[in-house]
């Protein structure tokens, strides 16, 4: 080491006076540096640190300048370390430099030899750096605690892709200890990264590869990872590049979350959704489906709905379901349905609708409420099946049963006529013929012949009755026509005009305007003729007698009423047999007891009903109800 003389000190002083650190130069007169080495130079900042007066001469020794360091045993250690090649600085607080100092400053002290007989101290105020480092360490500690408690796994890699940090969650998710993760490469074979179909995930497409290679941030990238001996785990990965203060890429970080359970759940949901979609597709293909809001306005209609309704999709959407109302169901039916579905109850029922073309069709209907996210009903799903054929078949079956009952009644009447009436006529003929065979007188023979004629007339009348009943069967398959009730009533009144005028009967006709009925014309003529002729036949008054014929449409049925103020019938006595065959209730020579029986048979064949209200001595009112649109042809 070269000698350091006074000239050198002077030259150094010119340089050191402007340094941002304190400079102390000591000279050793002995072979070794010692605590007694005097101070030969101190720059202005050094004097400030030790609170030395600017005019104070540099004559203090090392020990005198730093007594507190000596007491702490640090000064001797510093002197002994001067012989080391690269001594390290030591850090001191203010109390070790200045007695009774209350300052919280921190200093760095570095001692180095300066030639053979000189050495120097560099004293630097590092308070701010110390606090910054402390703050950094605290934040680093806080960050470490946060990373350790995060549910997400976090790894940091350098430019080569080597993992230089991994938190506890990363180790847990990967089922590896931290020491098995750190210093490994993120694309290591220690864990296989796979696509959803099980094939290897392309290394260049891994999120960290993109962050390092392209400097891009990757969000929510999903792939599977399999550690040795472990089941596949599915991760959602975010990766972002890391830059230093100069903006240079120095690595990347990745955070990842174990979504295995979520994915399994999602797979289960997807499977169920596929099954549900298959069910809905099957329903869509086989059923009539629509969705309506809580006001009944159609929001969606499938092709089957469009086809059976006869309307276009544009005509249906935005329209109310009342567009298809056939006016078959009463108001109470719809009120009950709406009460049920608005309360959240599924509804099931059979509804008759009417298409745009006027055709009626029957639907087995299921209505289910659909809810929004607030559990509030927002619409209704209707699933329907066309059961028109089944309903018509059932109606035909019921009609068959009804007609069979009528036929059985007729057969019973036939049997009665054959077994009673015709047998009586046969017995009477036998008796009269026996009398003729006894050779009576001419006068007796004439009487017997007259009686035979009378019996023949009665037999002919019985046969006529049978023909009247048989004629009902002969009319059953006749086609229906649209008839005007008013016109048919006028025809009947014109036919009976003579009888009406001869008995001074006043006639009132009260028929709804343009009222029409699909019916077998001969049946309507027969019904009107029988009811009006009966009213004429049993007139009671010579003055003030009346007949009222009225008709109107009531809920898809035509109500026909024939009312009179004639003799009337005691219903308590005769009510259960008023429509029976050969039943008469007044001693009228024209009464045959067959008209009301035939009328009732005809009404029932048409699917209608006939009832009577009557009081003896006051008059009668016969009410007939007939369907407005019965089947095209009646069959038995």
Coordinates of C-alpha atoms in Angstrom, one line a residue:
X1 CA 0.0 0.0 0.0
X2 CA 1.4 3.4 -1.0
X3 CA 2.2 6.1 1.6
X4 CA -0.4 8.8 2.0
X5 CA 1.1 12.3 2.8
X6 CA -0.2 15.8 3.6
X7 CA -0.4 16.7 0.0
X8 CA -2.7 13.8 -0.6
X9 CA -4.8 14.9 2.3
X10 CA -5.1 18.4 0.9
X11 CA -6.1 17.1 -2.5
X12 CA -8.7 14.7 -1.0
X13 CA -10.1 17.6 1.1
X14 CA -10.9 19.5 -2.1
X15 CA -12.8 16.5 -3.3
X16 CA -14.4 15.4 -0.1
X17 CA -15.8 18.7 1.0
X18 CA -18.6 18.3 -1.5
X19 CA -19.4 14.7 -0.9
X20 CA -22.9 13.8 0.4
X21 CA -21.4 11.7 3.2
X22 CA -19.2 12.4 6.2
X23 CA -15.5 11.7 5.7
X24 CA -13.0 11.3 8.6
X25 CA -9.2 10.6 7.9
X26 CA -7.0 9.4 10.7
X27 CA -3.3 9.0 10.8
X28 CA -1.5 6.2 12.6
X29 CA 2.1 6.9 13.8
X30 CA 2.6 3.3 14.7
X31 CA 2.9 0.2 12.6
X32 CA -0.7 -0.7 13.3
X33 CA -3.9 1.3 13.3
X34 CA -5.0 2.1 16.8
X35 CA -7.7 3.9 18.8
X36 CA -5.2 6.7 19.5
X37 CA -4.9 7.6 15.9
X38 CA -5.5 11.3 15.6
X39 CA -8.0 12.9 13.2
X40 CA -6.2 14.7 10.4
X41 CA -9.3 15.7 8.3
X42 CA -13.1 15.9 8.6
X43 CA -15.3 17.3 5.8
X44 CA -18.1 19.8 6.7
X45 CA -20.8 17.1 6.7
X46 CA -18.8 14.9 9.0
X47 CA -18.5 17.7 11.5
X48 CA -22.3 18.2 11.3
X49 CA -22.9 14.5 12.1
X50 CA -20.8 14.7 15.3
X51 CA -22.0 18.3 16.1
X52 CA -18.3 19.6 15.9
X53 CA -17.8 23.3 15.6
X54 CA -16.5 24.4 12.2
X55 CA -13.5 26.1 13.8
X56 CA -12.6 23.1 15.9
X57 CA -9.2 21.8 15.0
X58 CA -8.7 18.2 13.8
X59 CA -6.7 17.0 16.8
X60 CA -9.1 14.5 18.4
X61 CA -8.2 10.9 18.4
X62 CA -10.4 8.1 17.1
X63 CA -11.4 7.0 20.6
X64 CA -12.2 10.6 21.6
X65 CA -14.4 11.2 18.6
X66 CA -16.4 8.0 19.0
X67 CA -16.5 7.3 22.7
X68 CA -19.9 5.6 22.5
X69 CA -18.8 3.2 19.9
X70 CA -15.9 2.3 22.1
X71 CA -18.2 1.6 25.0
X72 CA -20.3 -0.6 22.8
X73 CA -17.1 -2.5 21.8
X74 CA -17.6 -1.7 18.2
X75 CA -14.7 0.6 17.7
X76 CA -12.0 -2.0 18.4
X77 CA -13.8 -4.4 16.1
X78 CA -13.8 -1.8 13.3
X79 CA -10.0 -1.3 13.7
X80 CA -9.3 -5.0 13.7
X81 CA -11.4 -5.4 10.4
X82 CA -9.4 -2.7 8.6
X83 CA -7.0 -5.4 7.4
X84 CA -9.8 -7.2 5.6
X85 CA -10.0 -6.7 1.8
X86 CA -13.7 -5.9 1.6
X87 CA -15.0 -4.7 4.9
X88 CA -18.8 -4.4 5.3
X89 CA -20.5 -1.3 6.6
X90 CA -22.1 -1.3 10.0
X91 CA -25.4 0.4 10.8
X92 CA -25.6 2.7 13.8
X93 CA -28.3 4.8 15.5
X94 CA -27.7 8.3 16.6
X95 CA -27.1 7.4 20.3
X96 CA -23.9 5.6 19.3
X97 CA -22.5 8.7 17.8
X98 CA -23.7 11.6 19.9
X99 CA -24.3 11.5 23.7
X100 CA -27.9 11.9 24.8
X101 CA -29.2 12.1 21.3
X102 CA -32.9 11.8 20.8
X103 CA -32.7 11.6 17.1
X104 CA -34.1 8.5 15.3
X105 CA -31.7 8.7 12.5
X106 CA -29.8 5.7 11.2
X107 CA -26.2 5.9 9.9
X108 CA -24.0 3.7 7.8
X109 CA -20.3 3.5 8.9
X110 CA -17.7 2.1 6.5
X111 CA -14.0 2.0 7.6
X112 CA -11.1 1.4 5.1
X113 CA -7.3 1.9 5.1
X114 CA -5.9 4.8 3.1
X115 CA -2.2 4.1 2.5
X116 CA 0.2 2.6 5.1
X117 CA -0.4 5.2 7.9
X118 CA -3.9 6.5 7.2
X119 CA -7.4 5.1 7.3
X120 CA -10.8 6.8 6.8
X121 CA -14.4 6.5 8.0
X122 CA -17.3 7.2 5.7
X123 CA -20.4 8.1 7.7
X124 CA -23.8 8.3 5.8
X125 CA -27.3 9.2 6.9
X126 CA -29.5 6.4 5.7
X127 CA -32.5 7.1 7.7
X128 CA -34.9 7.5 4.8
X129 CA -33.5 4.4 3.1
X130 CA -33.8 2.5 6.3
X131 CA -37.5 3.5 6.8
X132 CA -38.2 2.7 3.1
X133 CA -36.5 -0.7 3.5
X134 CA -38.5 -1.3 6.7
X135 CA -41.7 -0.3 5.0
X136 CA -40.8 -2.5 2.1
X137 CA -40.1 -5.4 4.4
X138 CA -43.4 -4.9 6.3
X139 CA -45.3 -4.7 3.0
X140 CA -43.5 -7.8 1.8
X141 CA -44.5 -9.5 5.0
X142 CA -48.1 -8.4 4.6
X143 CA -48.1 -9.5 1.0
X144 CA -46.7 -12.9 2.0
X145 CA -49.4 -13.3 4.6
X146 CA -52.1 -12.4 2.1
X147 CA -50.7 -14.8 -0.4
X148 CA -50.5 -17.5 2.2
X149 CA -54.2 -17.1 3.1
X150 CA -55.5 -16.7 -0.4
X151 CA -57.7 -19.5 -1.7
X152 CA -56.2 -19.0 -5.1
X153 CA -52.9 -20.7 -5.9
X154 CA -50.2 -18.2 -6.8
X155 CA -46.8 -18.9 -8.5
X156 CA -44.2 -16.5 -9.8
X157 CA -41.8 -17.5 -12.6
X158 CA -38.7 -15.9 -14.0
X159 CA -37.9 -15.3 -17.6
X160 CA -36.9 -19.0 -18.1
X161 CA -40.2 -20.2 -16.7
X162 CA -38.7 -21.4 -13.4
X163 CA -41.0 -21.1 -10.4
X164 CA -39.4 -18.8 -7.9
X165 CA -42.3 -18.5 -5.6
X166 CA -45.4 -20.6 -4.7
X167 CA -48.0 -20.0 -2.0
X168 CA -49.6 -22.6 0.3
X169 CA -52.8 -22.7 -1.8
X170 CA -50.8 -23.6 -4.9
X171 CA -49.2 -26.5 -3.1
X172 CA -52.6 -27.7 -1.8
X173 CA -54.2 -27.4 -5.2
X174 CA -51.4 -29.2 -7.0
X175 CA -51.1 -31.8 -4.1
X176 CA -47.4 -31.1 -3.8
X177 CA -45.2 -29.5 -1.2
X178 CA -43.8 -26.1 -1.8
X179 CA -40.3 -27.4 -2.1
X180 CA -41.5 -29.7 -4.9
X181 CA -42.9 -26.8 -6.8
X182 CA -40.3 -24.0 -6.4
X183 CA -37.3 -24.1 -8.8
X184 CA -39.3 -26.4 -11.1
X185 CA -40.5 -25.2 -14.5
X186 CA -44.2 -24.5 -14.9
X187 CA -44.3 -26.8 -17.9
X188 CA -42.6 -29.6 -15.9
X189 CA -43.4 -33.2 -16.5
X190 CA -44.0 -33.6 -12.8
X191 CA -47.5 -32.5 -13.6
X192 CA -49.4 -33.1 -16.8
X193 CA -51.6 -30.4 -18.2
X194 CA -54.5 -31.6 -20.3
X195 CA -57.3 -30.4 -22.4
X196 CA -61.0 -31.2 -21.7
X197 CA -60.8 -34.2 -24.0
X198 CA -57.8 -35.6 -22.1
X199 CA -55.2 -34.7 -24.8
X200 CA -52.0 -32.9 -23.7
X201 CA -52.4 -29.1 -23.5
X202 CA -50.1 -27.4 -26.1
X203 CA -47.2 -25.9 -24.1
X204 CA -47.2 -22.7 -26.2
X205 CA -50.9 -22.1 -25.3
X206 CA -50.4 -22.3 -21.6
X207 CA -51.3 -19.0 -19.9
X208 CA -47.7 -18.5 -18.5
X209 CA -46.2 -19.2 -21.9
X210 CA -48.4 -16.5 -23.4
X211 CA -47.6 -14.0 -20.6
X212 CA -43.8 -14.7 -21.0
X213 CA -43.7 -15.0 -24.8
X214 CA -46.1 -12.4 -25.9
X215 CA -46.3 -10.1 -22.8
X216 CA -50.1 -10.6 -22.7
X217 CA -52.4 -11.1 -19.8
X218 CA -54.6 -14.2 -19.9
X219 CA -57.9 -14.5 -18.0
X220 CA -60.0 -17.6 -17.0
X221 CA -58.1 -20.1 -19.1
X222 CA -59.4 -23.6 -18.1
X223 CA -57.3 -26.8 -18.3
X224 CA -56.7 -29.9 -16.3
X225 CA -53.6 -30.8 -14.3
X226 CA -52.6 -34.2 -13.1
X227 CA -49.8 -34.7 -10.5
X228 CA -48.3 -38.2 -10.1
X229 CA -50.8 -40.5 -8.4
X230 CA -53.5 -37.9 -8.3
X231 CA -56.8 -37.5 -10.0
X232 CA -57.2 -34.8 -12.6
X233 CA -58.0 -31.4 -11.2
X234 CA -59.5 -28.6 -13.3
X235 CA -58.0 -25.1 -13.0
X236 CA -59.2 -21.7 -14.0
X237 CA -55.9 -19.7 -14.6
X238 CA -55.1 -16.0 -14.9
X239 CA -51.5 -15.1 -16.0
X240 CA -49.9 -11.7 -16.3
X241 CA -46.3 -10.6 -17.2
X242 CA -44.1 -8.8 -14.6
X243 CA -41.9 -5.8 -15.5
X244 CA -39.1 -4.1 -13.5
X245 CA -38.8 -0.4 -12.8
X246 CA -37.3 0.1 -16.3
X247 CA -40.2 -1.5 -18.0
X248 CA -38.3 -4.6 -18.9
X249 CA -39.9 -8.0 -18.7
X250 CA -38.5 -10.0 -15.8
X251 CA -41.0 -12.8 -15.3
X252 CA -44.7 -13.6 -14.9
X253 CA -47.2 -14.5 -12.3
X254 CA -50.1 -16.9 -12.4
X255 CA -53.1 -17.3 -10.1
X256 CA -55.3 -20.3 -10.4
X257 CA -58.4 -21.7 -8.7
X258 CA -59.5 -25.4 -8.3
X259 CA -62.8 -25.6 -10.2
X260 CA -63.0 -29.4 -10.3
X261 CA -66.1 -29.6 -8.1
X262 CA -67.7 -26.7 -10.0
X263 CA -66.9 -28.4 -13.3
X264 CA -68.2 -31.7 -12.2
X265 CA -71.4 -29.9 -11.0
X266 CA -71.5 -28.1 -14.3
X267 CA -71.1 -31.4 -16.2
X268 CA -74.0 -32.8 -14.2
X269 CA -76.1 -29.7 -14.9
X270 CA -75.1 -30.0 -18.6
X271 CA -76.1 -33.6 -18.6
X272 CA -79.4 -32.8 -17.0
X273 CA -79.9 -30.0 -19.4
X274 CA -79.3 -32.3 -22.4
X275 CA -81.9 -34.7 -21.0
X276 CA -84.3 -31.9 -20.3
X277 CA -83.8 -30.6 -23.8
X278 CA -84.4 -34.0 -25.3
X279 CA -87.7 -34.2 -23.3
X280 CA -88.7 -30.7 -24.4
X281 CA -87.8 -31.6 -28.0
X282 CA -90.0 -34.7 -27.7
X283 CA -92.8 -32.6 -26.3
X284 CA -92.3 -30.0 -29.0
X285 CA -92.6 -32.7 -31.7
X286 CA -95.6 -34.5 -30.2
X287 CA -97.6 -31.8 -28.3
X288 CA -99.3 -28.5 -29.0
X289 CA -97.2 -26.0 -27.0
X290 CA -97.7 -22.3 -26.2
X291 CA -96.5 -19.8 -23.7
X292 CA -98.7 -16.9 -22.5
X293 CA -98.2 -14.1 -20.1
X294 CA -100.2 -13.6 -16.9
X295 CA -102.9 -11.8 -19.0
X296 CA -103.3 -14.7 -21.4
X297 CA -101.5 -13.0 -24.3
X298 CA -99.7 -15.6 -26.4
X299 CA -95.9 -15.1 -26.5
X300 CA -94.9 -18.3 -28.2
X301 CA -96.6 -21.0 -30.2
X302 CA -95.1 -24.1 -31.8
X303 CA -95.9 -25.4 -35.2
X304 CA -98.5 -27.9 -34.0
X305 CA -100.4 -25.1 -32.3
X306 CA -100.3 -22.9 -35.4
X307 CA -101.4 -25.8 -37.6
X308 CA -104.4 -26.9 -35.5
X309 CA -105.5 -23.3 -34.8
X310 CA -105.6 -22.4 -38.5
X311 CA -104.0 -19.0 -37.8
X312 CA -100.5 -17.8 -38.8
X313 CA -97.8 -17.3 -36.2
X314 CA -98.1 -13.6 -36.7
X315 CA -101.9 -13.7 -36.0
X316 CA -101.4 -15.7 -32.8
X317 CA -98.5 -13.9 -31.2
X318 CA -99.7 -10.9 -29.2
X319 CA -103.3 -12.2 -29.3
X320 CA -105.4 -13.5 -26.3
X321 CA -106.2 -17.2 -26.0
X322 CA -109.9 -16.0 -26.3
X323 CA -109.2 -15.9 -30.0
X324 CA -109.8 -19.7 -30.0
X325 CA -112.8 -19.7 -27.6
X326 CA -115.6 -22.0 -28.9
X327 CA -118.1 -20.5 -26.4
X328 CA -118.6 -24.1 -25.2
X329 CA -117.4 -23.7 -21.6
X330 CA -119.3 -21.5 -19.1
X331 CA -117.8 -18.4 -17.5
X332 CA -117.3 -20.3 -14.2
X333 CA -115.0 -22.8 -15.9
X334 CA -112.5 -20.1 -17.0
X335 CA -112.7 -18.3 -13.6
X336 CA -111.8 -21.5 -11.8
X337 CA -108.9 -22.2 -14.2
X338 CA -107.4 -18.7 -13.8
X339 CA -107.8 -18.8 -10.0
X340 CA -105.8 -22.0 -9.9
X341 CA -102.9 -21.0 -12.2
X342 CA -102.5 -17.5 -10.8
X343 CA -102.2 -19.1 -7.3
X344 CA -99.3 -21.2 -8.7
X345 CA -101.1 -24.5 -9.0
X346 CA -100.7 -26.6 -12.2
X347 CA -104.0 -27.0 -14.0
X348 CA -105.3 -29.9 -16.0
X349 CA -108.5 -30.1 -18.0
X350 CA -110.2 -30.7 -21.4
X351 CA -110.9 -27.6 -23.5
X352 CA -112.9 -27.3 -26.6
X353 CA -111.4 -24.7 -29.0
X354 CA -112.5 -23.4 -32.4
X355 CA -110.1 -22.9 -35.3
X356 CA -110.0 -19.9 -37.7
X357 CA -112.0 -22.0 -40.2
X358 CA -114.7 -22.7 -37.6
X359 CA -113.8 -26.3 -36.8
X360 CA -114.1 -27.5 -33.2
X361 CA -111.2 -29.4 -31.7
X362 CA -110.7 -30.8 -28.2
X363 CA -107.5 -30.5 -26.3
X364 CA -106.3 -32.3 -23.2
X365 CA -104.5 -29.3 -21.6
X366 CA -101.8 -29.0 -18.9
X367 CA -100.9 -25.5 -17.7
X368 CA -97.8 -24.9 -15.6
X369 CA -96.7 -21.5 -14.1
X370 CA -93.2 -20.2 -15.0
X371 CA -91.3 -18.1 -12.4
X372 CA -88.8 -15.3 -12.6
X373 CA -85.7 -14.9 -10.5
X374 CA -87.8 -13.3 -7.7
X375 CA -90.1 -16.4 -7.6
X376 CA -92.9 -14.4 -9.2
X377 CA -95.1 -15.9 -11.9
X378 CA -94.1 -14.3 -15.2
X379 CA -95.9 -16.6 -17.7
X380 CA -97.6 -19.9 -18.2
X381 CA -96.5 -22.9 -20.3
X382 CA -99.4 -24.8 -21.9
X383 CA -98.9 -28.4 -23.2
X384 CA -101.8 -29.8 -25.0
X385 CA -102.8 -33.0 -26.9
X386 CA -105.4 -33.3 -29.6
X387 CA -108.1 -35.7 -28.3
X388 CA -110.8 -34.7 -30.8
X389 CA -111.1 -38.2 -32.2
X390 CA -111.3 -39.7 -28.7
X391 CA -114.0 -37.2 -27.6
X392 CA -116.0 -37.7 -30.8
X393 CA -115.7 -41.5 -30.3
X394 CA -116.8 -41.1 -26.7
X395 CA -119.7 -38.9 -27.8
X396 CA -120.7 -41.4 -30.4
X397 CA -120.4 -44.2 -27.8
X398 CA -122.6 -42.2 -25.5
X399 CA -125.0 -41.5 -28.3
X400 CA -125.1 -45.1 -29.2
X401 CA -125.9 -46.0 -25.6
X402 CA -128.5 -43.3 -25.6
X403 CA -130.0 -44.5 -28.8
X404 CA -129.8 -48.1 -27.7
X405 CA -131.8 -47.1 -24.7
X406 CA -134.4 -45.5 -27.0
X407 CA -134.4 -48.5 -29.2
X408 CA -134.9 -50.8 -26.2
X409 CA -137.9 -48.6 -25.2
X410 CA -139.3 -48.9 -28.6
X411 CA -138.8 -52.6 -28.7
X412 CA -140.6 -52.8 -25.3
X413 CA -143.4 -50.8 -26.9
X414 CA -143.3 -53.1 -29.9
X415 CA -143.5 -56.1 -27.6
X416 CA -146.4 -54.4 -25.7
X417 CA -148.3 -53.7 -28.9
X418 CA -147.7 -57.2 -30.3
X419 CA -148.4 -59.0 -27.0
X420 CA -151.3 -56.8 -25.9
X421 CA -153.0 -54.9 -28.7
X422 CA -152.5 -57.2 -31.6
X423 CA -153.3 -60.2 -29.3
X424 CA -156.6 -58.5 -28.3
X425 CA -157.4 -57.9 -32.0
X426 CA -156.6 -61.5 -32.8
X427 CA -158.8 -62.8 -29.9
X428 CA -161.6 -60.5 -31.0
X429 CA -161.4 -61.8 -34.6
X430 CA -161.4 -65.4 -33.3
X431 CA -164.4 -64.8 -31.2
X432 CA -166.4 -63.0 -33.9
X433 CA -165.5 -65.7 -36.5
X434 CA -166.6 -68.4 -34.0
X435 CA -170.0 -66.6 -33.7
X436 CA -170.3 -66.5 -37.5
X437 CA -169.7 -70.2 -37.6
X438 CA -172.7 -70.9 -35.3
X439 CA -175.1 -69.9 -38.1
X440 CA -176.8 -67.0 -36.4
X441 CA -179.7 -65.0 -37.9
X442 CA -179.1 -62.6 -40.8
X443 CA -179.4 -59.6 -38.5
X444 CA -176.9 -61.1 -36.0
X445 CA -174.5 -61.9 -38.9
X446 CA -174.7 -58.2 -40.0
X447 CA -173.9 -57.1 -36.4
X448 CA -170.9 -59.5 -36.3
X449 CA -169.7 -58.2 -39.7
X450 CA -169.9 -54.6 -38.4
X451 CA -167.9 -55.7 -35.4
X452 CA -165.3 -57.3 -37.6
X453 CA -165.0 -54.1 -39.6
X454 CA -164.5 -52.1 -36.4
X455 CA -161.9 -54.6 -35.2
X456 CA -160.1 -54.3 -38.5
X457 CA -160.1 -50.5 -38.2
X458 CA -158.5 -50.8 -34.8
X459 CA -156.0 -53.3 -36.1
X460 CA -155.2 -50.9 -38.9
X461 CA -154.7 -48.0 -36.4
X462 CA -152.3 -50.2 -34.4
X463 CA -150.3 -51.0 -37.6
X464 CA -150.3 -47.2 -38.4
X465 CA -148.8 -46.5 -35.0
X466 CA -146.1 -49.1 -35.6
X467 CA -145.4 -47.4 -39.0
X468 CA -145.0 -44.1 -37.2
X469 CA -142.4 -45.5 -34.8
X470 CA -140.6 -47.3 -37.6
X471 CA -140.4 -44.1 -39.6
X472 CA -138.2 -42.6 -36.9
X473 CA -135.6 -45.3 -37.7
X474 CA -136.0 -44.7 -41.4
X475 CA -135.1 -41.0 -40.9
X476 CA -132.0 -41.5 -38.8
X477 CA -129.4 -41.4 -41.5
X478 CA -130.9 -38.5 -43.4
X479 CA -128.5 -35.6 -44.0
X480 CA -128.8 -32.4 -41.9
X481 CA -129.6 -29.0 -43.3
X482 CA -129.5 -25.5 -42.0
X483 CA -133.1 -24.5 -41.3
X484 CA -134.6 -21.2 -40.3
X485 CA -136.7 -21.7 -37.1
X486 CA -139.0 -18.8 -38.0
X487 CA -139.7 -20.2 -41.5
X488 CA -140.4 -23.7 -40.2
X489 CA -142.7 -22.3 -37.5
X490 CA -144.7 -20.3 -40.1
X491 CA -145.1 -23.4 -42.2
X492 CA -146.5 -25.3 -39.3
X493 CA -148.9 -22.5 -38.4
X494 CA -150.1 -22.3 -42.0
X495 CA -150.7 -26.1 -42.1
X496 CA -152.9 -25.8 -39.0
X497 CA -154.4 -22.4 -39.9
X498 CA -157.9 -23.8 -40.3
X499 CA -158.0 -25.5 -36.9
X500 CA -156.5 -22.4 -35.2
X501 CA -159.1 -20.0 -36.7
X502 CA -162.1 -22.3 -36.1
X503 CA -161.2 -22.3 -32.4
X504 CA -160.5 -18.6 -32.2
X505 CA -157.0 -19.1 -31.0
X506 CA -154.6 -16.2 -30.9
X507 CA -151.0 -17.1 -31.9
X508 CA -147.8 -15.3 -30.8
X509 CA -144.5 -15.9 -32.5
X510 CA -141.4 -14.7 -30.6
X511 CA -138.4 -16.1 -32.4
X512 CA -134.9 -14.5 -32.3
X513 CA -134.0 -12.8 -35.5
X514 CA -132.0 -15.0 -38.1
X515 CA -132.0 -17.9 -35.7
X516 CA -130.9 -21.1 -37.6
X517 CA -130.4 -24.7 -36.7
X518 CA -128.6 -27.6 -38.3
X519 CA -131.2 -30.4 -38.2
X520 CA -133.0 -33.1 -40.2
X521 CA -135.8 -30.9 -41.7
X522 CA -138.5 -33.6 -41.3
X523 CA -137.7 -33.9 -37.6
X524 CA -138.1 -30.2 -37.0
X525 CA -141.4 -30.2 -39.0
X526 CA -142.7 -33.2 -37.0
X527 CA -141.7 -31.7 -33.6
X528 CA -143.4 -28.4 -34.3
X529 CA -146.5 -30.1 -35.8
X530 CA -147.0 -32.4 -32.9
X531 CA -146.5 -29.7 -30.2
X532 CA -148.7 -27.1 -31.9
X533 CA -151.4 -29.5 -32.9
X534 CA -151.6 -30.8 -29.3
X535 CA -152.0 -27.2 -28.1
X536 CA -154.8 -26.7 -30.6
X537 CA -156.4 -30.1 -29.7
X538 CA -156.6 -29.4 -26.0
X539 CA -157.8 -25.8 -26.2
X540 CA -159.9 -24.9 -23.1
X541 CA -161.4 -21.5 -23.8
X542 CA -163.8 -20.4 -26.6
X543 CA -162.6 -16.9 -26.2
X544 CA -159.1 -15.8 -25.1
X545 CA -157.2 -19.0 -26.0
X546 CA -153.6 -18.5 -27.2
X547 CA -150.6 -20.4 -28.3
X548 CA -147.1 -18.8 -28.0
X549 CA -144.2 -20.2 -30.1
X550 CA -140.8 -18.8 -29.0
X551 CA -137.2 -19.7 -29.8
X552 CA -133.7 -18.3 -28.9
X553 CA -130.0 -19.3 -28.8
X554 CA -128.7 -20.0 -25.3
X555 CA -125.0 -20.9 -25.0
X556 CA -124.8 -22.9 -28.2
X557 CA -128.2 -24.5 -27.9
X558 CA -131.5 -23.6 -29.5
X559 CA -134.4 -23.3 -27.0
X560 CA -137.8 -23.9 -28.6
X561 CA -140.9 -23.4 -26.4
X562 CA -144.6 -24.0 -27.3
X563 CA -146.9 -22.6 -24.7
X564 CA -150.7 -22.6 -24.4
X565 CA -153.5 -21.8 -21.9
X566 CA -155.4 -25.0 -22.6
X567 CA -156.6 -27.9 -20.5
X568 CA -153.2 -28.6 -19.0
X569 CA -152.0 -31.9 -17.3
X570 CA -151.8 -33.0 -13.7
X571 CA -148.1 -33.7 -13.6
X572 CA -148.3 -35.1 -10.1
X573 CA -150.6 -37.8 -11.4
X574 CA -149.3 -38.2 -15.0
X575 CA -145.8 -36.7 -15.0
X576 CA -143.8 -39.9 -15.2
X577 CA -145.8 -41.2 -18.2
X578 CA -146.5 -38.1 -20.2
X579 CA -144.1 -39.1 -23.0
X580 CA -145.1 -42.7 -23.0
X581 CA -146.7 -44.6 -25.9
X582 CA -150.6 -44.7 -26.0
X583 CA -150.8 -42.4 -23.0
X584 CA -153.8 -40.0 -23.1
X585 CA -154.9 -37.7 -20.3
X586 CA -158.2 -36.3 -21.6
X587 CA -161.3 -37.9 -23.2
X588 CA -160.5 -36.5 -26.6
X589 CA -161.7 -38.7 -29.5
X590 CA -158.7 -37.6 -31.6
X591 CA -156.1 -38.6 -29.0
X592 CA -154.0 -41.6 -29.9
X593 CA -151.2 -41.3 -27.3
X594 CA -148.5 -41.5 -29.8
X595 CA -147.5 -37.9 -30.7
X596 CA -145.5 -36.9 -27.6
X597 CA -143.8 -40.3 -27.7
X598 CA -142.6 -39.7 -31.3
X599 CA -141.6 -36.1 -30.5
X600 CA -139.5 -37.2 -27.5
X601 CA -137.8 -39.9 -29.6
X602 CA -137.0 -37.4 -32.4
X603 CA -135.6 -34.8 -29.9
X604 CA -133.4 -37.4 -28.2
X605 CA -132.1 -38.8 -31.5
X606 CA -130.9 -35.2 -32.3
X607 CA -129.0 -35.1 -28.9
X608 CA -131.6 -32.8 -27.3
X609 CA -134.0 -32.8 -24.4
X610 CA -137.7 -32.1 -24.0
X611 CA -139.4 -31.1 -20.7
X612 CA -142.9 -29.9 -19.8
X613 CA -144.4 -27.5 -17.3
X614 CA -148.2 -27.8 -16.8
X615 CA -151.0 -27.2 -14.5
X616 CA -154.5 -28.8 -14.9
X617 CA -157.0 -26.1 -16.1
X618 CA -154.3 -23.5 -16.7
X619 CA -152.2 -24.7 -19.7
X620 CA -148.9 -26.3 -20.7
X621 CA -145.4 -25.2 -21.9
X622 CA -143.2 -27.7 -23.7
X623 CA -139.5 -26.8 -23.9
X624 CA -137.1 -28.4 -26.4
X625 CA -133.4 -27.9 -26.2
X626 CA -131.4 -28.8 -29.4
X627 CA -127.6 -28.4 -30.1
X628 CA -126.9 -25.6 -32.5
X629 CA -124.3 -27.6 -34.5
X630 CA -124.9 -31.4 -34.0
X631 CA -122.9 -34.0 -36.1
X632 CA -123.4 -33.9 -39.8
X633 CA -125.3 -37.1 -39.8
X634 CA -126.9 -39.1 -37.0
X635 CA -126.1 -42.8 -36.8
X636 CA -127.4 -45.6 -34.7

